[in-house]
CSV table of C-alpha atoms in Angstrom, one decimal:
chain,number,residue,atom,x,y,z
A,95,UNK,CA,-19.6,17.5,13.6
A,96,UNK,CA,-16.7,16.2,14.3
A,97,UNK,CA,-13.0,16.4,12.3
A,98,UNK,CA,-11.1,12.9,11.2
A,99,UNK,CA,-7.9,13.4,9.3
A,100,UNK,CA,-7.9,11.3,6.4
A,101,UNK,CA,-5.1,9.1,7.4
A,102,UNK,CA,-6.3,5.9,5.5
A,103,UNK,CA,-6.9,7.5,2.4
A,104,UNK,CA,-3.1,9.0,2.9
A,105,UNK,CA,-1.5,5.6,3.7
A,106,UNK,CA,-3.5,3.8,1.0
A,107,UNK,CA,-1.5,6.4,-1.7
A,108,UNK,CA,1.4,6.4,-0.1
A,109,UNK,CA,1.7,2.6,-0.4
A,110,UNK,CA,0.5,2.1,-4.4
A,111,UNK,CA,2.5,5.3,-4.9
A,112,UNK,CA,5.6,3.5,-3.2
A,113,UNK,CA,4.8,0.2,-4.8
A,114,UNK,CA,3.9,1.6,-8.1
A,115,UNK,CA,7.4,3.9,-8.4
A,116,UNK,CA,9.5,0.6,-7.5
A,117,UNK,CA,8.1,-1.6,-10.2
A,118,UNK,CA,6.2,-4.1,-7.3
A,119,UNK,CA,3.6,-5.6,-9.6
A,120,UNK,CA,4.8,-9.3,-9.2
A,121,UNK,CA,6.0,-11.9,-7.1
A,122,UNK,CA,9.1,-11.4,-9.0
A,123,UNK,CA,9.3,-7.8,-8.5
A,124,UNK,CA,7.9,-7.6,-4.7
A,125,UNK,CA,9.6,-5.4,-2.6
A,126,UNK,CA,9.4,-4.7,1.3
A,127,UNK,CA,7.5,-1.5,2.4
A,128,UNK,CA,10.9,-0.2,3.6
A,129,UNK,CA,12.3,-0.7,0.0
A,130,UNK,CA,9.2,1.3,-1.4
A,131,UNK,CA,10.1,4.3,0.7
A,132,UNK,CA,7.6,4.0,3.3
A,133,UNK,CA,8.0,6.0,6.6
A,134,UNK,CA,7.3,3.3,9.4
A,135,UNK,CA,6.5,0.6,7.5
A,136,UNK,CA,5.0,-1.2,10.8
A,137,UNK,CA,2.6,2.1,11.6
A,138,UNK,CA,-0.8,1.8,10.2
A,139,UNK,CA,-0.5,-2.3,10.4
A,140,UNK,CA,-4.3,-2.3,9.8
A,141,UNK,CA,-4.4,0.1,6.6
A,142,UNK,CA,-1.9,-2.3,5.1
A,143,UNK,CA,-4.1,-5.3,6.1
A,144,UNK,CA,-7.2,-4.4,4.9
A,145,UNK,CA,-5.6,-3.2,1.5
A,146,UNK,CA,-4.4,-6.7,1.1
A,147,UNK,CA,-7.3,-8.2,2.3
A,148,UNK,CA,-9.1,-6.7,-0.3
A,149,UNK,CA,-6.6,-7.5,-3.1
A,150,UNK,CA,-5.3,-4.1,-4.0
A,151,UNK,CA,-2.5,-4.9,-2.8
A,152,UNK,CA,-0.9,-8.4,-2.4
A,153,UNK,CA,1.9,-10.1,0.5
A,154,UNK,CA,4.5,-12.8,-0.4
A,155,UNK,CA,6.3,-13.3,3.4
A,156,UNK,CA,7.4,-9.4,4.1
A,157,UNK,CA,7.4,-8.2,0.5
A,158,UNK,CA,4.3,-6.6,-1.5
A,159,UNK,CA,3.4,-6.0,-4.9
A,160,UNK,CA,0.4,-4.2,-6.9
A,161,UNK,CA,-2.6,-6.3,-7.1
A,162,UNK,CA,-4.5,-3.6,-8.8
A,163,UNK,CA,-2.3,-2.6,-11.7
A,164,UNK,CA,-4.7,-0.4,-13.5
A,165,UNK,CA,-5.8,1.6,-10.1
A,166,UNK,CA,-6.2,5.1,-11.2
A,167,UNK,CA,-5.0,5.9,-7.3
A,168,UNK,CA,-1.9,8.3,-7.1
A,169,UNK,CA,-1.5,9.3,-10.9
């Protein structure tokens, strides 16, 4: 059996964490992954893509916000 790191699952708490401790849960109050203290924001492209794809968390041109507020991800 082979070993996968759990990268995703990593990258997927490291962005609501970031988002979450920056106050990102609007349009108002998006920030850029750089802003919300994300090493390489441009690594992991498809994590990010497939997290907004599926509305957790939301784009407005290069800035993001929380789309699930009430996540219970990265308490």
């Amino acid at each position: 059996m082979a070993y996968f790191p759990p990268v995703p699952a990593i990258r997927r708490n490291l962005l609501i964490k970031g988002l979450r401790q920056t106050g990102a849960v609007s349009r108002e109050t998006a920030v850029t992954l750089s802003e919300a203290g994300i090493i390489n924001p441009n690594g992991f492209k498809l994590i990010t893509d497939l997290l907004v794809k599926r509305g957790i968390i939301l784009q407005e041109g290069n800035k993001f916000y929380l789309g699930l507020v009430d996540m219970k991800v990265c308490n």
